Short mmCIF file of C-alpha atoms in Angstrom, two decimals:
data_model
loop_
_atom_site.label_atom_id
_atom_site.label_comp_id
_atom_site.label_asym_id
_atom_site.label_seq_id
_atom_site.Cartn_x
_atom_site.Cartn_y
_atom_site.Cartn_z
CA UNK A 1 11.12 79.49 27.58
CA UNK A 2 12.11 76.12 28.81
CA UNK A 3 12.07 72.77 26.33
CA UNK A 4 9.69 70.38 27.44
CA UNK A 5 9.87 67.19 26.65
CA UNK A 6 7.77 64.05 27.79
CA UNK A 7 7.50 60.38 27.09
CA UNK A 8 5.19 58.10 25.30
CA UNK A 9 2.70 56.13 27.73
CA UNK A 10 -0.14 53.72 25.68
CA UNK A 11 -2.35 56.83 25.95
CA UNK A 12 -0.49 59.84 25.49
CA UNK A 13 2.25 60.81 22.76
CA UNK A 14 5.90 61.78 23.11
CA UNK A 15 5.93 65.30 23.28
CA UNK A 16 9.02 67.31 22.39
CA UNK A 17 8.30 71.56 22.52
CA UNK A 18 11.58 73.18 21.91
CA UNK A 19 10.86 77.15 21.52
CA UNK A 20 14.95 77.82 21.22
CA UNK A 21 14.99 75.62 18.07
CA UNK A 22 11.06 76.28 16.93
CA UNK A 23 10.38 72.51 17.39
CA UNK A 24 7.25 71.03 18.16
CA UNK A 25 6.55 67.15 17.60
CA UNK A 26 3.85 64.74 19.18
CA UNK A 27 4.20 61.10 18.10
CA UNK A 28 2.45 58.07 19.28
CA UNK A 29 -1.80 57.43 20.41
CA UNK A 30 -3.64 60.18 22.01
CA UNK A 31 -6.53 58.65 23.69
CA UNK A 32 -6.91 60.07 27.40
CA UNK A 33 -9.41 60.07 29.74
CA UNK A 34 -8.72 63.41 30.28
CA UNK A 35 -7.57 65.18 27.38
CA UNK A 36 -7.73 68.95 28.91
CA UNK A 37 -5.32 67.87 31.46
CA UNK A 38 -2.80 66.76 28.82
CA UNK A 39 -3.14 69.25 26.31
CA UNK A 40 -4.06 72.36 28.63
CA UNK A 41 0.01 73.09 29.67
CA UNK A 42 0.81 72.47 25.90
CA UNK A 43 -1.86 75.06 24.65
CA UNK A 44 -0.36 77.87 27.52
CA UNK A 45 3.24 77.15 26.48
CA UNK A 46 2.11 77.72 23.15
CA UNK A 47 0.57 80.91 23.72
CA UNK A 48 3.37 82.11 25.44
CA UNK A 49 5.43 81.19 22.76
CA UNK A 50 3.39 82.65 19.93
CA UNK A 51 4.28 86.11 21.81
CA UNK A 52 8.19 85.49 20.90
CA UNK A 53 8.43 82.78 18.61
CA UNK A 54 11.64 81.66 16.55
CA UNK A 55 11.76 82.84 13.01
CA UNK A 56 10.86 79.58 11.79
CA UNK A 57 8.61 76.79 13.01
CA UNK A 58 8.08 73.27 12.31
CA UNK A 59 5.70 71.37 14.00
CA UNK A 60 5.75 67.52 13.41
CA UNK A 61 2.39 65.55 14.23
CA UNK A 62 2.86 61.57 14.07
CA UNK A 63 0.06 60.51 15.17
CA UNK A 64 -1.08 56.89 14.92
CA UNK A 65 -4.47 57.20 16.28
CA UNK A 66 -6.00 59.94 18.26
CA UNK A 67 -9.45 60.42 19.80
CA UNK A 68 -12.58 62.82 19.04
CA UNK A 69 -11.64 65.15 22.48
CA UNK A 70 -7.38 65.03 21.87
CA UNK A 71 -8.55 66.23 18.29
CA UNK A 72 -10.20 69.14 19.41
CA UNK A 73 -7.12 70.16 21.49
CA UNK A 74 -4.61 69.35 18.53
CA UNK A 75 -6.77 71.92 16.24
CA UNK A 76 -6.43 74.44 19.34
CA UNK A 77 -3.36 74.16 19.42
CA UNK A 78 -2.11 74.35 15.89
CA UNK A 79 -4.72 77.84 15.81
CA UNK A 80 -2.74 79.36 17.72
CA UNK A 81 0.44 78.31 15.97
CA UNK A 82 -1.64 79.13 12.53
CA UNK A 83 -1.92 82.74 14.01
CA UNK A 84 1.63 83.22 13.93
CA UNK A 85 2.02 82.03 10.43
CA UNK A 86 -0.87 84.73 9.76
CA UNK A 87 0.77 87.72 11.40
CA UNK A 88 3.50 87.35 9.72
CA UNK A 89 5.67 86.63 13.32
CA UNK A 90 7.72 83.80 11.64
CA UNK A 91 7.41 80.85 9.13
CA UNK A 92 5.14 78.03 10.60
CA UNK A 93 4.62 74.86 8.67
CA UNK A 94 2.74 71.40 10.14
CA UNK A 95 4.50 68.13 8.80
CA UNK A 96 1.08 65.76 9.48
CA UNK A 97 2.76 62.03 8.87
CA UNK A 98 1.06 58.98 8.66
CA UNK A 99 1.36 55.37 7.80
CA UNK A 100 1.20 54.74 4.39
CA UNK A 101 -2.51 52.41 3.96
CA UNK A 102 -3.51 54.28 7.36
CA UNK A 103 -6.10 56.22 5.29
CA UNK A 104 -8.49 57.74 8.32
CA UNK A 105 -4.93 59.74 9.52
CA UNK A 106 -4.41 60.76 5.62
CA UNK A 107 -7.69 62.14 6.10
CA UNK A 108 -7.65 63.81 9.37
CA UNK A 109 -4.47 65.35 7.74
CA UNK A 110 -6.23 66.77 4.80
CA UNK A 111 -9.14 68.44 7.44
CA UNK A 112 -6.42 70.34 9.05
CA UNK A 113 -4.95 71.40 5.81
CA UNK A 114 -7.85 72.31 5.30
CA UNK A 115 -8.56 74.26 8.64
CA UNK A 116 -5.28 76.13 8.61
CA UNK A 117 -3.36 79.12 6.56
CA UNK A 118 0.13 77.53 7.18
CA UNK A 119 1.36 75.08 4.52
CA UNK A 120 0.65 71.34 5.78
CA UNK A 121 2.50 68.48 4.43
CA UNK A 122 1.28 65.20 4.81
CA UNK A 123 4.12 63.05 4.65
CA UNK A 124 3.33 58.94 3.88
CA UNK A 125 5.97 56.72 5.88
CA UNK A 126 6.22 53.12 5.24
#
């Protein structure tokens, strides 16, 4: 699979996917207009990497502020990832950081946690 990797604009995040080293990361403000047509090529690679994926898998979510329709899509996305971590295909873990007195992405961090099987650390940055 090929490493995709796109930049920041003030309504989508950086995305980095690389399957080779079992990286995923999105950082920065997820508020399209169109979520499905940002998230729907993230959710395929991620299905077709959930057929072969590295051993282990970190995915890294720095969000600092995401919309009701992008959070949908983030959950789908992390269920798939969640159903390697079930199957036992490989080690997946979600690093969820957050600014430290930015207490609504503390809690969207604890819903996932509580949504998903894999471990999920919230990590406070200053």
């Amino acid at each position: 699979m090929e490493r995709l990797q796109l930049a920041a604009t003030d309504k989508t995040p950086s995305v980095l996917f690389d399957p080779a080293q079992g990286i995923i990361e999105l950082t920065g403000c997820s508020i399209h207009e169109n979520a499905d047509r940002f998230f729907r090529p993230l959710i395929e690679m991620a299905e077709r990497y959930a057929l072969a994926p590295a051993s282990q898998t970190t995915i890294r979510l720095s969000l600092s502020y995401f919309n009701s329709s992008s959070a949908k899509y983030v959950l789908d996305l992390l269920k798939i990832l969640d159903e390697v971590h079930v199957a036992e295909q490989g080690k997946v873990r979600l690093d969820w950081l957050y600014e430290e007195d930015d207490l609504d992405m503390e809690e969207a961090g604890n819903d996932y946690r509580a949504l998903l099987s894999m471990p999920v650390k919230l990590l406070r940055t200053s």
